[in-house]
PDB file of C-alpha atoms in Angstrom:
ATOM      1  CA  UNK U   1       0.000   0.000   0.000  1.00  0.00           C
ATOM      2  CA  UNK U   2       1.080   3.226  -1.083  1.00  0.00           C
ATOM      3  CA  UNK U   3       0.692   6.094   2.176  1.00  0.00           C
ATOM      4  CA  UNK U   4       0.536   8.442  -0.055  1.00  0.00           C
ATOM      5  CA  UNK U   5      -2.699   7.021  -1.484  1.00  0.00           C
ATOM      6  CA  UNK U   6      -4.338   7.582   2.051  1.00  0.00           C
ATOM      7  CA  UNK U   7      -6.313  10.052   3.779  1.00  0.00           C
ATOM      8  CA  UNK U   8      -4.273  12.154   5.102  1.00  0.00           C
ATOM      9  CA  UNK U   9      -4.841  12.725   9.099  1.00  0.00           C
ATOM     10  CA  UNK U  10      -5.462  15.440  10.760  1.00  0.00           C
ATOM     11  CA  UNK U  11      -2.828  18.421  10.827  1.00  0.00           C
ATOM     12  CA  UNK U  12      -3.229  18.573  14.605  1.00  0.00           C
ATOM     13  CA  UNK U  13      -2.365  14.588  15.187  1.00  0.00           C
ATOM     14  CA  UNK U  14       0.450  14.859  13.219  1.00  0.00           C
ATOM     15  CA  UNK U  15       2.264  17.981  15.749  1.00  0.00           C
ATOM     16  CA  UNK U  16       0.956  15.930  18.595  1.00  0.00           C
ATOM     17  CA  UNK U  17       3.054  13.434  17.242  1.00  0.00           C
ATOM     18  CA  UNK U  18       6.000  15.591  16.174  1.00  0.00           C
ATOM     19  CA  UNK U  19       6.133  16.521  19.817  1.00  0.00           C
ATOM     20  CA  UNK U  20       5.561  13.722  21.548  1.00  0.00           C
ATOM     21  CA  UNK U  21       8.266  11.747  20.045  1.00  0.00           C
ATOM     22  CA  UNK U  22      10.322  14.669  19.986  1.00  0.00           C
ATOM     23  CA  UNK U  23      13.416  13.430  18.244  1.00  0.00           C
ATOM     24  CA  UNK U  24      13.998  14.868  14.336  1.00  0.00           C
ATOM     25  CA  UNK U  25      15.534  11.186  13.863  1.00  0.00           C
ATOM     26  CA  UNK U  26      13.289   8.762  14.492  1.00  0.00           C
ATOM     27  CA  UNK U  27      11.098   7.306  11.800  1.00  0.00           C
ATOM     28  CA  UNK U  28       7.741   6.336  12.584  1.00  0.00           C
ATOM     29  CA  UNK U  29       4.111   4.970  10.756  1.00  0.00           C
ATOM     30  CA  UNK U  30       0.845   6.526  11.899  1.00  0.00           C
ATOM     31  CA  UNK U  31      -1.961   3.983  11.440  1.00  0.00           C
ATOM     32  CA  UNK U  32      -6.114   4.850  10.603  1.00  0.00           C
ATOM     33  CA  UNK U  33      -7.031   4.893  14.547  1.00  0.00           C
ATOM     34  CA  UNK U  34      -4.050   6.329  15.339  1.00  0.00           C
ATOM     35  CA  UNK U  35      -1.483   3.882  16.374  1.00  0.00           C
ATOM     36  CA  UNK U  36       1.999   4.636  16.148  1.00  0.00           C
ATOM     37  CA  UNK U  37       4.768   2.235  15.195  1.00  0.00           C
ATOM     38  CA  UNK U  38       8.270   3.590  15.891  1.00  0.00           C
ATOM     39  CA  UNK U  39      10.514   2.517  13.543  1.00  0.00           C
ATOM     40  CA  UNK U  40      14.690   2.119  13.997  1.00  0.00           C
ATOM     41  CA  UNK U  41      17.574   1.706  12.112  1.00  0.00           C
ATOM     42  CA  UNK U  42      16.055   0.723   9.111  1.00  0.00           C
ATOM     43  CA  UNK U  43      17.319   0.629   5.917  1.00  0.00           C
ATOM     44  CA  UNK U  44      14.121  -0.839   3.891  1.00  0.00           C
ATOM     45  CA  UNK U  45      10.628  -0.138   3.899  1.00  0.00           C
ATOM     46  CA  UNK U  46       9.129   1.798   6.446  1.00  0.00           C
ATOM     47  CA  UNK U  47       5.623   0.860   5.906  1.00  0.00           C
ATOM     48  CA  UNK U  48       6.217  -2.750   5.343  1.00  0.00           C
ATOM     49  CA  UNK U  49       8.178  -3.035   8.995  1.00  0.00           C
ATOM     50  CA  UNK U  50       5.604  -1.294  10.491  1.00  0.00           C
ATOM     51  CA  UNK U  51       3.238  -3.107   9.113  1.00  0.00           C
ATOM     52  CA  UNK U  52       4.696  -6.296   9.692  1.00  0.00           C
ATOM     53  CA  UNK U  53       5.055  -5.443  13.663  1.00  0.00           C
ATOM     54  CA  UNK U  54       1.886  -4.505  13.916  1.00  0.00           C
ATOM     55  CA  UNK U  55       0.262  -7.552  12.490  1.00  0.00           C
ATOM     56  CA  UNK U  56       2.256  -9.443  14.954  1.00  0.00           C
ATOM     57  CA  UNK U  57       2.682  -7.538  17.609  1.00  0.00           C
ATOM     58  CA  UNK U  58      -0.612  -5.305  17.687  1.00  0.00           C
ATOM     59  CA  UNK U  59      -3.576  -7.638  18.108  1.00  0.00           C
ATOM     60  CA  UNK U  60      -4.826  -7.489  21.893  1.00  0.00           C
ATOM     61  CA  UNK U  61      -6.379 -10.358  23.405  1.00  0.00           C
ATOM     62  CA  UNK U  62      -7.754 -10.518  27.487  1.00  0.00           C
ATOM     63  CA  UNK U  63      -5.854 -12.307  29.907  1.00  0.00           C
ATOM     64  CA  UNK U  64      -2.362 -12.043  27.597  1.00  0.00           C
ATOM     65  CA  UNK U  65       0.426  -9.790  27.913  1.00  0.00           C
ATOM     66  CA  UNK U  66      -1.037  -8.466  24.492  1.00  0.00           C
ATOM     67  CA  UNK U  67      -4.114  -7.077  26.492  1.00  0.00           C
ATOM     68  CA  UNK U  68      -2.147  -5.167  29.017  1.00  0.00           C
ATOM     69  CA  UNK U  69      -1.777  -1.753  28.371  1.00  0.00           C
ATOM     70  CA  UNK U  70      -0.050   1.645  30.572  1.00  0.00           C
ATOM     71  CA  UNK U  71      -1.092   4.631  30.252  1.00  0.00           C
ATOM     72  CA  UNK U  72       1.209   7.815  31.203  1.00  0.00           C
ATOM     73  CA  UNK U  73      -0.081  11.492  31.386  1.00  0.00           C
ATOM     74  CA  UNK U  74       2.169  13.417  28.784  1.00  0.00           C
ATOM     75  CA  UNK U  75       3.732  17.192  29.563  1.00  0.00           C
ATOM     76  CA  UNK U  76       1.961  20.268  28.048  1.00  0.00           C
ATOM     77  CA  UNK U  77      -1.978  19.135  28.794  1.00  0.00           C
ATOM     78  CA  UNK U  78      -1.323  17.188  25.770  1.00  0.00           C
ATOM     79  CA  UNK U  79      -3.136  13.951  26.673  1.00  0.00           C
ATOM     80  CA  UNK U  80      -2.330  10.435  27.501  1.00  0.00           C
ATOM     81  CA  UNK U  81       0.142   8.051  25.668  1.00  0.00           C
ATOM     82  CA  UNK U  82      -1.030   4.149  26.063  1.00  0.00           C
ATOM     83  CA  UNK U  83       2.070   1.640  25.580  1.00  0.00           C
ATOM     84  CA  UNK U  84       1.605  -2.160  25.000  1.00  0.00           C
ATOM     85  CA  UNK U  85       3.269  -5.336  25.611  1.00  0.00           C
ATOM     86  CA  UNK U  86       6.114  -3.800  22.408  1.00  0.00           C
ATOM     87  CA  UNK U  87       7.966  -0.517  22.977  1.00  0.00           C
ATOM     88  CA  UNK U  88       7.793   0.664  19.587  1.00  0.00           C
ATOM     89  CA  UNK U  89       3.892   0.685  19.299  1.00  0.00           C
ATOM     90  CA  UNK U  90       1.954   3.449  20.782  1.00  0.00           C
ATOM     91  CA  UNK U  91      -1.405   5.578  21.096  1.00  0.00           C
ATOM     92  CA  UNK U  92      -1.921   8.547  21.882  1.00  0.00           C
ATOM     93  CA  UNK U  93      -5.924   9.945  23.331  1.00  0.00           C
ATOM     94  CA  UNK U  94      -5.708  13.734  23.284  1.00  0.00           C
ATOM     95  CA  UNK U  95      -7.382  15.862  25.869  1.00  0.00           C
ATOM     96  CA  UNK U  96     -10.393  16.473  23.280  1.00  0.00           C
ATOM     97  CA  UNK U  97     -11.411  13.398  22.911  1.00  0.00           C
ATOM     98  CA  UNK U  98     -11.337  12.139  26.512  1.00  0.00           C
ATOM     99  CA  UNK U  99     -12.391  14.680  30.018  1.00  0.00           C
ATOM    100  CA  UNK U 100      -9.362  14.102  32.328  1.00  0.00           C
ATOM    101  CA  UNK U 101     -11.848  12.517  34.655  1.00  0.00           C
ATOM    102  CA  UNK U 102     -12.554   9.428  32.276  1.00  0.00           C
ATOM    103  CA  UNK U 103      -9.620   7.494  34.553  1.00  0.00           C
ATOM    104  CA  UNK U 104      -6.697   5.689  33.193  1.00  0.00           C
ATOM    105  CA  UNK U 105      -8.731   2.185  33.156  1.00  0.00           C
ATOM    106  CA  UNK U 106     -10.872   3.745  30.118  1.00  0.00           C
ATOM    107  CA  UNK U 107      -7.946   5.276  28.899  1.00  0.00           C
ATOM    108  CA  UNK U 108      -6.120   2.304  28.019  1.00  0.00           C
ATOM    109  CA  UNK U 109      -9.040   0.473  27.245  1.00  0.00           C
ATOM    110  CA  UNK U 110      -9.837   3.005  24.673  1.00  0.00           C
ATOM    111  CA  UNK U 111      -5.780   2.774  23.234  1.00  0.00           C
ATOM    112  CA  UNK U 112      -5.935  -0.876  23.108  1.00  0.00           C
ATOM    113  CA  UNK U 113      -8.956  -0.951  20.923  1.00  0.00           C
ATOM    114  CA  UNK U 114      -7.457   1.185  18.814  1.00  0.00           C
ATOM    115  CA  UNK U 115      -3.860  -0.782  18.874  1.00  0.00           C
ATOM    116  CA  UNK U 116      -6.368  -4.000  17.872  1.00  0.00           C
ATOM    117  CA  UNK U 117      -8.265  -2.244  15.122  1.00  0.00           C
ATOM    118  CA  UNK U 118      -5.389  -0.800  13.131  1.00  0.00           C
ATOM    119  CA  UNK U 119      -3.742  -4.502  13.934  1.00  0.00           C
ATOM    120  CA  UNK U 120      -6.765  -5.977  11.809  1.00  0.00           C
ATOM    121  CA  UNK U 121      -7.093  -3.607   8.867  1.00  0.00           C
ATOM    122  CA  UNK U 122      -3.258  -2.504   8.786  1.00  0.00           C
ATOM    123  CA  UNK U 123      -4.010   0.724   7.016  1.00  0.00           C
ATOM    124  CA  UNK U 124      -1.498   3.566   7.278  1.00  0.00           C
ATOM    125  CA  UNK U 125      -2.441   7.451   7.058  1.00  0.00           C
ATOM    126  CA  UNK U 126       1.386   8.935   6.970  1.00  0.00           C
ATOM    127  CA  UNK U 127       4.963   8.112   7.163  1.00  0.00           C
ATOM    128  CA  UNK U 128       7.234   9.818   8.558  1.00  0.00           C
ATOM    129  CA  UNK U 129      10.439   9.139   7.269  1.00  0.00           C
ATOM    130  CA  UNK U 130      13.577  10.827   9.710  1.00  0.00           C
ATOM    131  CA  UNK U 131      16.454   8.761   7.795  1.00  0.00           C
ATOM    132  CA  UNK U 132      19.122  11.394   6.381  1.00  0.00           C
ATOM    133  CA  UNK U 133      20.224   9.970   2.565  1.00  0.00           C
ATOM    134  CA  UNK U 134      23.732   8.823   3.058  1.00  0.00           C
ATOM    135  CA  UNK U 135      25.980  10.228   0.039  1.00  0.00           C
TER     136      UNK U 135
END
């Protein structure tokens, strides 16, 4: 699948992004409900690694370390960042989608279900490629 084929997502998830991950080097994959694959030291594909790690990696399922979720408050009001059971796969709920009194339980629960939805249909809305072209 071609990225640049997609929908493009919204100008404001993007920054949120930008700024959470914060580093002008790091590659990453932004999925339809928002999951985030982080992507290394690669030299190929960006969309097929992510892609790959989140087939495997992204599907949640109760009662297995692929259900558990954290969620951490970020800096700047921004929201909450949800982390699974693989470092490099993330979601982020901003502040306007969820009242800061929803509770981390909901939280996550809401992350996960997104982590499991863009595991099933695998569709990505933007790459951001950070690799500098080595002359």
């Amino acid at each position: 699948m071609n990225p640049n084929d997609s929908e493009q997502p919204d100008n404001n998830l993007l920054a949120a992004w930008r700024k959470i991950i914060g580093d002008d080097t790091r590659s990453w994959v932004l999925f339809e409900y928002g999951t985030c694959v982080l992507v290394s030291g690669s030299k190929g594909d960006l969309s097929q690694e992510a892609t790959s790690l989140l087939a495997e990696w992204g599907p949640a399922h109760a009662g297995t370390p692929s259900g558990d979720f954290w969620v951490d408050e970020l800096t700047d009001d921004l929201g909450w960042m949800v982390t699974c059971h693989h470092p490099d796969i993330l979601n982020y709920i901003s502040r306007d989608e969820e009242d800061p009194e929803t509770g981390d339980m909901m939280i996550g629960l809401i992350g996960r279900a997104r982590r499991d939805a863009d595991a099933a249909e695998l569709n990505i809305v933007h790459v951001e490629d950070r690799r500098t072209a080595i002359c």
